[in-house]
PDB file of C-alpha atoms in Angstrom:
ATOM      1  CA  ALA X  15       7.344   9.216   4.520  1.00 84.00           C
ATOM      2  CA  GLN X  16       5.238   7.135   2.208  1.00 90.00           C
ATOM      3  CA  THR X  17       1.756   7.643   0.842  1.00 96.00           C
ATOM      4  CA  VAL X  18      -0.794   5.164  -0.476  1.00 98.00           C
ATOM      5  CA  THR X  19      -3.521   6.204  -2.909  1.00 98.00           C
ATOM      6  CA  GLN X  20      -6.665   4.309  -3.783  1.00 98.00           C
ATOM      7  CA  SER X  21      -8.474   6.256  -6.475  1.00 96.00           C
ATOM      8  CA  GLN X  22     -11.731   4.272  -6.484  1.00 97.00           C
ATOM      9  CA  PRO X  23     -13.869   5.115  -3.428  1.00 97.00           C
ATOM     10  CA  GLU X  24     -16.547   2.612  -4.451  1.00 98.00           C
ATOM     11  CA  MET X  25     -17.024  -0.153  -7.013  1.00 97.00           C
ATOM     12  CA  SER X  26     -19.947  -2.420  -7.772  1.00 97.00           C
ATOM     13  CA  VAL X  27     -19.910  -5.618  -9.852  1.00 97.00           C
ATOM     14  CA  GLN X  28     -22.147  -8.614 -10.422  1.00 98.00           C
ATOM     15  CA  GLU X  29     -21.517 -11.909  -8.709  1.00 98.00           C
ATOM     16  CA  ALA X  30     -19.072 -14.162 -10.615  1.00 97.00           C
ATOM     17  CA  GLU X  31     -17.484 -11.219 -12.430  1.00 98.00           C
ATOM     18  CA  THR X  32     -13.837 -10.250 -12.185  1.00 98.00           C
ATOM     19  CA  VAL X  33     -12.937  -6.933 -10.592  1.00 98.00           C
ATOM     20  CA  THR X  34      -9.671  -5.038 -10.223  1.00 98.00           C
ATOM     21  CA  LEU X  35      -8.965  -2.558  -7.431  1.00 98.00           C
ATOM     22  CA  SER X  36      -6.190  -0.058  -8.004  1.00 98.00           C
ATOM     23  CA  CYS X  37      -3.526   1.179  -5.617  1.00 98.00           C
ATOM     24  CA  THR X  38      -0.512   3.397  -6.137  1.00 98.00           C
ATOM     25  CA  TYR X  39       2.092   4.352  -3.583  1.00 98.00           C
ATOM     26  CA  ASP X  40       4.992   6.693  -3.203  1.00 97.00           C
ATOM     27  CA  THR X  41       8.156   5.836  -1.296  1.00 95.00           C
ATOM     28  CA  SER X  42      11.912   6.309  -1.395  1.00 93.00           C
ATOM     29  CA  GLU X  43      12.420   2.890   0.211  1.00 90.00           C
ATOM     30  CA  ASN X  44      13.668  -0.032  -1.844  1.00 88.00           C
ATOM     31  CA  ASN X  45      12.796  -2.811   0.587  1.00 87.00           C
ATOM     32  CA  TYR X  46       9.184  -3.049   1.665  1.00 92.00           C
ATOM     33  CA  TYR X  47       5.982  -5.043   1.781  1.00 93.00           C
ATOM     34  CA  LEU X  48       2.614  -4.320   0.240  1.00 96.00           C
ATOM     35  CA  PHE X  49      -0.645  -5.756   1.508  1.00 97.00           C
ATOM     36  CA  TRP X  50      -4.332  -5.843   0.757  1.00 98.00           C
ATOM     37  CA  TYR X  51      -6.644  -6.071   3.748  1.00 98.00           C
ATOM     38  CA  LYS X  52     -10.389  -6.603   3.663  1.00 98.00           C
ATOM     39  CA  GLN X  53     -12.787  -5.071   6.187  1.00 98.00           C
ATOM     40  CA  PRO X  54     -16.342  -6.466   5.978  1.00 97.00           C
ATOM     41  CA  PRO X  55     -19.278  -4.894   7.825  1.00 94.00           C
ATOM     42  CA  SER X  56     -18.131  -6.697  11.005  1.00 94.00           C
ATOM     43  CA  ARG X  57     -15.099  -4.326  10.819  1.00 95.00           C
ATOM     44  CA  GLN X  58     -12.632  -7.142  11.356  1.00 96.00           C
ATOM     45  CA  MET X  59      -9.394  -6.464   9.404  1.00 97.00           C
ATOM     46  CA  ILE X  60      -8.600  -9.549   7.359  1.00 97.00           C
ATOM     47  CA  LEU X  61      -5.386 -10.098   5.431  1.00 97.00           C
ATOM     48  CA  VAL X  62      -6.079 -10.857   1.776  1.00 97.00           C
ATOM     49  CA  ILE X  63      -2.646 -10.978   0.203  1.00 96.00           C
ATOM     50  CA  ARG X  64       0.959  -9.883   0.742  1.00 95.00           C
ATOM     51  CA  GLN X  65       3.744  -8.963  -1.690  1.00 94.00           C
ATOM     52  CA  GLU X  66       7.427  -8.513  -0.940  1.00 91.00           C
ATOM     53  CA  ALA X  67       8.937  -5.770  -3.077  1.00 91.00           C
ATOM     54  CA  TYR X  68      12.097  -7.705  -3.924  1.00 88.00           C
ATOM     55  CA  LYS X  69      10.062 -10.542  -5.447  1.00 87.00           C
ATOM     56  CA  GLN X  70       9.201 -10.050  -9.106  1.00 85.00           C
ATOM     57  CA  GLN X  71       6.569 -12.783  -9.099  1.00 92.00           C
ATOM     58  CA  ASN X  72       3.068 -11.530  -8.388  1.00 95.00           C
ATOM     59  CA  ALA X  73       1.428 -13.016  -5.297  1.00 94.00           C
ATOM     60  CA  THR X  74      -1.714 -15.125  -5.620  1.00 94.00           C
ATOM     61  CA  GLU X  75      -4.124 -16.532  -3.053  1.00 94.00           C
ATOM     62  CA  ASN X  76      -6.896 -18.607  -4.581  1.00 96.00           C
ATOM     63  CA  ARG X  77      -9.261 -16.129  -6.340  1.00 97.00           C
ATOM     64  CA  PHE X  78      -7.096 -13.144  -5.369  1.00 98.00           C
ATOM     65  CA  SER X  79      -4.036 -12.023  -7.290  1.00 97.00           C
ATOM     66  CA  VAL X  80      -2.011  -8.861  -7.586  1.00 97.00           C
ATOM     67  CA  ASN X  81      -0.320  -6.984 -10.395  1.00 97.00           C
ATOM     68  CA  PHE X  82       2.791  -5.496  -8.817  1.00 97.00           C
ATOM     69  CA  GLN X  83       4.637  -2.954 -10.934  1.00 96.00           C
ATOM     70  CA  LYS X  84       7.555  -1.740  -8.814  1.00 95.00           C
ATOM     71  CA  ALA X  85       8.874   0.868 -11.231  1.00 94.00           C
ATOM     72  CA  ALA X  86       5.424   2.374 -11.614  1.00 96.00           C
ATOM     73  CA  LYS X  87       4.734   2.007  -7.868  1.00 96.00           C
ATOM     74  CA  SER X  88       1.462   0.283  -8.624  1.00 97.00           C
ATOM     75  CA  PHE X  89      -0.147  -2.616  -6.743  1.00 98.00           C
ATOM     76  CA  SER X  90      -3.591  -3.629  -8.002  1.00 98.00           C
ATOM     77  CA  LEU X  91      -5.772  -6.437  -6.648  1.00 98.00           C
ATOM     78  CA  LYS X  92      -7.746  -8.715  -8.958  1.00 98.00           C
ATOM     79  CA  ILE X  93     -10.655 -10.719  -7.595  1.00 98.00           C
ATOM     80  CA  SER X  94     -11.840 -13.490  -9.884  1.00 98.00           C
ATOM     81  CA  ASP X  95     -15.256 -15.168  -9.728  1.00 98.00           C
ATOM     82  CA  SER X  96     -16.439 -12.604  -7.202  1.00 98.00           C
ATOM     83  CA  GLN X  97     -18.759 -13.794  -4.440  1.00 97.00           C
ATOM     84  CA  LEU X  98     -21.313 -12.045  -2.245  1.00 97.00           C
ATOM     85  CA  GLY X  99     -18.989 -12.547   0.721  1.00 96.00           C
ATOM     86  CA  ASP X 100     -16.363 -10.401  -0.998  1.00 98.00           C
ATOM     87  CA  THR X 101     -18.464  -7.320  -0.262  1.00 98.00           C
ATOM     88  CA  ALA X 102     -16.244  -5.228   1.997  1.00 98.00           C
ATOM     89  CA  MET X 103     -13.952  -2.237   2.252  1.00 98.00           C
ATOM     90  CA  TYR X 104     -10.551  -3.081   0.779  1.00 98.00           C
ATOM     91  CA  PHE X 105      -7.460  -1.300   2.019  1.00 98.00           C
ATOM     92  CA  CYS X 106      -4.089  -1.238   0.316  1.00 98.00           C
ATOM     93  CA  ALA X 107      -1.197  -0.892   2.782  1.00 98.00           C
ATOM     94  CA  PHE X 108       2.564  -0.280   2.746  1.00 97.00           C
ATOM     95  CA  MET X 109       5.183  -1.323   5.285  1.00 93.00           C
ATOM     96  CA  LYS X 110       8.918  -0.744   5.276  1.00 90.00           C
ATOM     97  CA  ARG X 111      10.871  -3.987   5.577  1.00 83.00           C
ATOM     98  CA  TYR X 112      13.562  -4.563   8.144  1.00 74.00           C
ATOM     99  CA  SER X 113      16.017  -7.434   7.883  1.00 69.00           C
ATOM    100  CA  GLY X 114      15.994  -7.927  11.620  1.00 67.00           C
ATOM    101  CA  GLY X 115      13.346  -7.648  14.272  1.00 64.00           C
ATOM    102  CA  GLY X 116      10.999  -4.766  14.752  1.00 66.00           C
ATOM    103  CA  ALA X 117       8.878  -3.144  12.122  1.00 73.00           C
ATOM    104  CA  ASP X 118       7.162   0.077  11.220  1.00 84.00           C
ATOM    105  CA  GLY X 119       3.418   0.451  11.250  1.00 92.00           C
ATOM    106  CA  LEU X 120       1.309   0.080   8.152  1.00 96.00           C
ATOM    107  CA  THR X 121       0.406   3.081   6.024  1.00 97.00           C
ATOM    108  CA  PHE X 122      -3.070   2.565   4.597  1.00 98.00           C
ATOM    109  CA  GLY X 123      -4.873   4.006   1.612  1.00 98.00           C
ATOM    110  CA  LYS X 124      -8.359   5.485   2.077  1.00 98.00           C
ATOM    111  CA  GLY X 125      -9.979   2.261   0.936  1.00 98.00           C
ATOM    112  CA  THR X 126     -12.283   1.067  -1.828  1.00 98.00           C
ATOM    113  CA  HIS X 127     -15.789  -0.033  -0.913  1.00 98.00           C
ATOM    114  CA  LEU X 128     -16.517  -3.074  -3.082  1.00 98.00           C
ATOM    115  CA  ILE X 129     -20.115  -4.195  -3.495  1.00 98.00           C
ATOM    116  CA  ILE X 130     -20.907  -7.551  -5.083  1.00 98.00           C
ATOM    117  CA  GLN X 131     -24.434  -7.590  -6.500  1.00 97.00           C
ATOM    118  CA  PRO X 132     -26.415 -10.858  -6.699  1.00 95.00           C
TER     119      PRO X 132
ATOM    120  CA  ALA Y  20      -5.505 -21.257  14.647  1.00 77.00           C
ATOM    121  CA  ALA Y  21      -5.011 -18.845  17.519  1.00 87.00           C
ATOM    122  CA  GLY Y  22      -5.726 -15.206  16.768  1.00 95.00           C
ATOM    123  CA  VAL Y  23      -4.984 -11.864  18.374  1.00 97.00           C
ATOM    124  CA  ILE Y  24      -7.155 -11.286  21.451  1.00 98.00           C
ATOM    125  CA  GLN Y  25      -8.299  -7.852  22.521  1.00 98.00           C
ATOM    126  CA  SER Y  26     -10.184  -6.857  25.624  1.00 98.00           C
ATOM    127  CA  PRO Y  27     -12.562  -5.387  26.304  1.00 98.00           C
ATOM    128  CA  ARG Y  28     -14.476  -5.530  23.034  1.00 98.00           C
ATOM    129  CA  HIS Y  29     -16.597  -2.521  23.942  1.00 98.00           C
ATOM    130  CA  LEU Y  30     -15.893   0.299  26.356  1.00 98.00           C
ATOM    131  CA  ILE Y  31     -17.912   3.364  27.274  1.00 98.00           C
ATOM    132  CA  LYS Y  32     -16.222   6.195  29.158  1.00 98.00           C
ATOM    133  CA  GLU Y  33     -16.958   9.778  30.132  1.00 98.00           C
ATOM    134  CA  LYS Y  34     -14.844  12.731  29.040  1.00 98.00           C
ATOM    135  CA  ARG Y  35     -11.673  13.178  31.086  1.00 97.00           C
ATOM    136  CA  GLU Y  36     -11.734   9.562  32.288  1.00 98.00           C
ATOM    137  CA  THR Y  37      -9.005   7.017  31.631  1.00 98.00           C
ATOM    138  CA  ALA Y  38      -9.159   3.745  29.712  1.00 98.00           C
ATOM    139  CA  THR Y  39      -6.879   0.735  29.366  1.00 98.00           C
ATOM    140  CA  LEU Y  40      -7.035  -1.557  26.348  1.00 98.00           C
ATOM    141  CA  LYS Y  41      -5.335  -4.931  26.359  1.00 98.00           C
ATOM    142  CA  CYS Y  42      -3.901  -7.009  23.544  1.00 98.00           C
ATOM    143  CA  TYR Y  43      -2.688 -10.617  23.549  1.00 98.00           C
ATOM    144  CA  PRO Y  44      -0.677 -11.433  20.395  1.00 96.00           C
ATOM    145  CA  ILE Y  45      -0.665 -14.669  18.483  1.00 95.00           C
ATOM    146  CA  PRO Y  46       1.684 -17.162  20.235  1.00 93.00           C
ATOM    147  CA  ARG Y  47       5.345 -16.745  19.196  1.00 89.00           C
ATOM    148  CA  HIS Y  48       4.686 -13.310  17.702  1.00 90.00           C
ATOM    149  CA  ASP Y  49       7.186 -10.810  19.057  1.00 88.00           C
ATOM    150  CA  THR Y  50       5.880  -7.510  17.659  1.00 91.00           C
ATOM    151  CA  VAL Y  51       2.673  -5.718  18.589  1.00 95.00           C
ATOM    152  CA  TYR Y  52       1.082  -2.736  16.853  1.00 96.00           C
ATOM    153  CA  TRP Y  53      -1.761  -0.390  17.823  1.00 98.00           C
ATOM    154  CA  TYR Y  54      -4.064   1.396  15.358  1.00 98.00           C
ATOM    155  CA  GLN Y  55      -6.971   3.810  15.694  1.00 98.00           C
ATOM    156  CA  GLN Y  56      -9.806   3.804  13.163  1.00 98.00           C
ATOM    157  CA  GLY Y  57     -12.383   6.572  13.259  1.00 96.00           C
ATOM    158  CA  PRO Y  58     -15.796   6.200  11.578  1.00 93.00           C
ATOM    159  CA  GLY Y  59     -15.434   6.009   7.804  1.00 93.00           C
ATOM    160  CA  GLN Y  60     -11.660   6.350   7.971  1.00 96.00           C
ATOM    161  CA  ASP Y  61      -8.636   4.189   7.327  1.00 97.00           C
ATOM    162  CA  PRO Y  62      -6.702   2.859  10.328  1.00 97.00           C
ATOM    163  CA  GLN Y  63      -4.038   5.177  11.666  1.00 97.00           C
ATOM    164  CA  PHE Y  64      -0.884   3.691  13.187  1.00 97.00           C
ATOM    165  CA  LEU Y  65      -0.260   4.702  16.790  1.00 97.00           C
ATOM    166  CA  ILE Y  66       2.727   2.749  18.132  1.00 96.00           C
ATOM    167  CA  SER Y  67       4.536  -0.593  17.935  1.00 94.00           C
ATOM    168  CA  PHE Y  68       6.689  -2.712  20.222  1.00 94.00           C
ATOM    169  CA  TYR Y  69       9.307  -5.337  19.427  1.00 90.00           C
ATOM    170  CA  GLU Y  70      10.673  -7.523  22.205  1.00 88.00           C
ATOM    171  CA  LYS Y  71       9.187  -5.167  24.814  1.00 90.00           C
ATOM    172  CA  MET Y  72      10.889  -2.089  23.377  1.00 91.00           C
ATOM    173  CA  GLN Y  73       9.168   0.660  21.425  1.00 90.00           C
ATOM    174  CA  SER Y  74       9.852   0.026  17.747  1.00 88.00           C
ATOM    175  CA  ASP Y  75       8.019   2.765  15.872  1.00 89.00           C
ATOM    176  CA  LYS Y  76       5.781   5.678  16.761  1.00 91.00           C
ATOM    177  CA  GLY Y  77       2.987   7.134  14.705  1.00 93.00           C
ATOM    178  CA  SER Y  78       0.297   9.667  15.467  1.00 90.00           C
ATOM    179  CA  ILE Y  79      -0.166   8.734  19.112  1.00 95.00           C
ATOM    180  CA  PRO Y  80      -1.369  11.622  21.312  1.00 95.00           C
ATOM    181  CA  ASP Y  81       0.735  12.511  24.349  1.00 96.00           C
ATOM    182  CA  ARG Y  82      -2.274  11.539  26.499  1.00 97.00           C
ATOM    183  CA  PHE Y  83      -1.808   7.934  25.376  1.00 97.00           C
ATOM    184  CA  SER Y  84       0.928   5.568  26.447  1.00 97.00           C
ATOM    185  CA  ALA Y  85       1.592   1.906  25.806  1.00 97.00           C
ATOM    186  CA  GLN Y  86       3.915  -0.889  26.780  1.00 96.00           C
ATOM    187  CA  GLN Y  87       4.651  -4.511  26.028  1.00 96.00           C
ATOM    188  CA  PHE Y  88       5.122  -6.925  28.904  1.00 96.00           C
ATOM    189  CA  SER Y  89       7.397  -9.928  29.411  1.00 94.00           C
ATOM    190  CA  ASP Y  90       4.666 -12.296  28.183  1.00 93.00           C
ATOM    191  CA  TYR Y  91       4.407 -10.117  25.012  1.00 94.00           C
ATOM    192  CA  HIS Y  92       0.933  -8.829  25.751  1.00 96.00           C
ATOM    193  CA  SER Y  93       0.494  -5.100  25.380  1.00 97.00           C
ATOM    194  CA  GLU Y  94      -1.641  -2.420  26.984  1.00 98.00           C
ATOM    195  CA  LEU Y  95      -2.693   0.954  25.599  1.00 98.00           C
ATOM    196  CA  ASN Y  96      -3.403   3.498  28.328  1.00 98.00           C
ATOM    197  CA  MET Y  97      -5.523   6.495  27.424  1.00 98.00           C
ATOM    198  CA  SER Y  98      -5.972   9.410  29.802  1.00 97.00           C
ATOM    199  CA  SER Y  99      -8.029  12.616  29.784  1.00 97.00           C
ATOM    200  CA  LEU Y 100     -10.348  11.090  27.205  1.00 98.00           C
ATOM    201  CA  GLU Y 101     -11.911  13.400  24.642  1.00 97.00           C
ATOM    202  CA  LEU Y 102     -14.983  12.963  22.454  1.00 97.00           C
ATOM    203  CA  GLY Y 103     -12.673  12.651  19.450  1.00 96.00           C
ATOM    204  CA  ASP Y 104     -11.054   9.553  20.933  1.00 97.00           C
ATOM    205  CA  SER Y 105     -14.208   7.582  20.146  1.00 98.00           C
ATOM    206  CA  ALA Y 106     -13.018   5.024  17.620  1.00 98.00           C
ATOM    207  CA  LEU Y 107     -12.229   1.394  16.941  1.00 98.00           C
ATOM    208  CA  TYR Y 108      -8.818   0.478  18.333  1.00 98.00           C
ATOM    209  CA  PHE Y 109      -7.032  -2.417  16.723  1.00 98.00           C
ATOM    210  CA  CYS Y 110      -4.095  -4.384  17.941  1.00 98.00           C
ATOM    211  CA  ALA Y 111      -2.064  -6.426  15.465  1.00 97.00           C
ATOM    212  CA  SER Y 112       0.865  -8.784  15.890  1.00 95.00           C
ATOM    213  CA  SER Y 113       3.571 -10.178  13.640  1.00 91.00           C
ATOM    214  CA  SER Y 114       6.206 -12.884  13.779  1.00 85.00           C
ATOM    215  CA  PRO Y 115       9.950 -12.463  13.192  1.00 76.00           C
ATOM    216  CA  PRO Y 116      10.986 -11.893   9.556  1.00 69.00           C
ATOM    217  CA  ARG Y 117      11.866 -15.518   8.959  1.00 67.00           C
ATOM    218  CA  GLY Y 118       9.600 -17.612   6.800  1.00 61.00           C
ATOM    219  CA  LEU Y 119       6.739 -16.823   4.502  1.00 61.00           C
ATOM    220  CA  ALA Y 120       4.635 -14.854   6.973  1.00 66.00           C
ATOM    221  CA  GLY Y 121       7.361 -12.847   8.675  1.00 72.00           C
ATOM    222  CA  HIS Y 122       6.398  -9.254   9.419  1.00 80.00           C
ATOM    223  CA  THR Y 123       2.824  -9.826   8.232  1.00 90.00           C
ATOM    224  CA  GLN Y 124       0.446  -8.095  10.626  1.00 94.00           C
ATOM    225  CA  TYR Y 125      -2.591 -10.023  11.824  1.00 96.00           C
ATOM    226  CA  PHE Y 126      -5.302  -7.957  13.423  1.00 98.00           C
ATOM    227  CA  GLY Y 127      -7.446  -8.558  16.462  1.00 98.00           C
ATOM    228  CA  PRO Y 128     -11.205  -7.898  16.444  1.00 97.00           C
ATOM    229  CA  GLY Y 129     -10.767  -4.413  17.879  1.00 98.00           C
ATOM    230  CA  THR Y 130     -12.035  -2.528  20.911  1.00 98.00           C
ATOM    231  CA  ARG Y 131     -14.846  -0.082  20.259  1.00 98.00           C
ATOM    232  CA  LEU Y 132     -14.350   2.916  22.540  1.00 98.00           C
ATOM    233  CA  THR Y 133     -17.163   5.398  23.004  1.00 98.00           C
ATOM    234  CA  VAL Y 134     -16.476   8.610  24.918  1.00 98.00           C
ATOM    235  CA  LEU Y 135     -19.570  10.439  26.154  1.00 96.00           C
TER     236      LEU Y 135
END
């Protein structure tokens, strides 16, 4: 079984600042995916970014980027030029990768509540 | 772009009643997942289906059952409801592992179940 740990229950930064959310995980699997999901007050779960473990290059999506350290089992999310709309709960998640069809469910961390101050 | 559809969006039931939640995946997605999220908690994986067969099973109570139909939609059946079943229930879907988005789970808006 795998575990996902987010050690920052809450963070608060000023608008336009850069913020980094931390995530560590524990697994014996070698082939897997890591994700960051965002859950705003509407409680919709929104995909932010995805990383495949076999890829050494860190994923980026506009203002969002990750620092994936496979050996250290670390997967942090950096948000640049933060905006008020980034205020949300952020969940780090792990999923075992299958080469064929079918897939396991996501294992989530407890989440980090990010507040962007005007 | 089409998203995952869940119905109903809100549901109020009494203890010991039954409830059925429905999920319509994104077109051409072949895998469906169900999650339960209690207040202030992270989502907990319940069960998944790939090509109408159960793929993985998480912390789904024996009182709950689910299936995926030939048109790929899925239903979560919940019986003998308890107060503790009050939660937000998400359905997610993913496409085959080909391409950039393979296996990525996209979530529906959720069904808010309240058990009185």
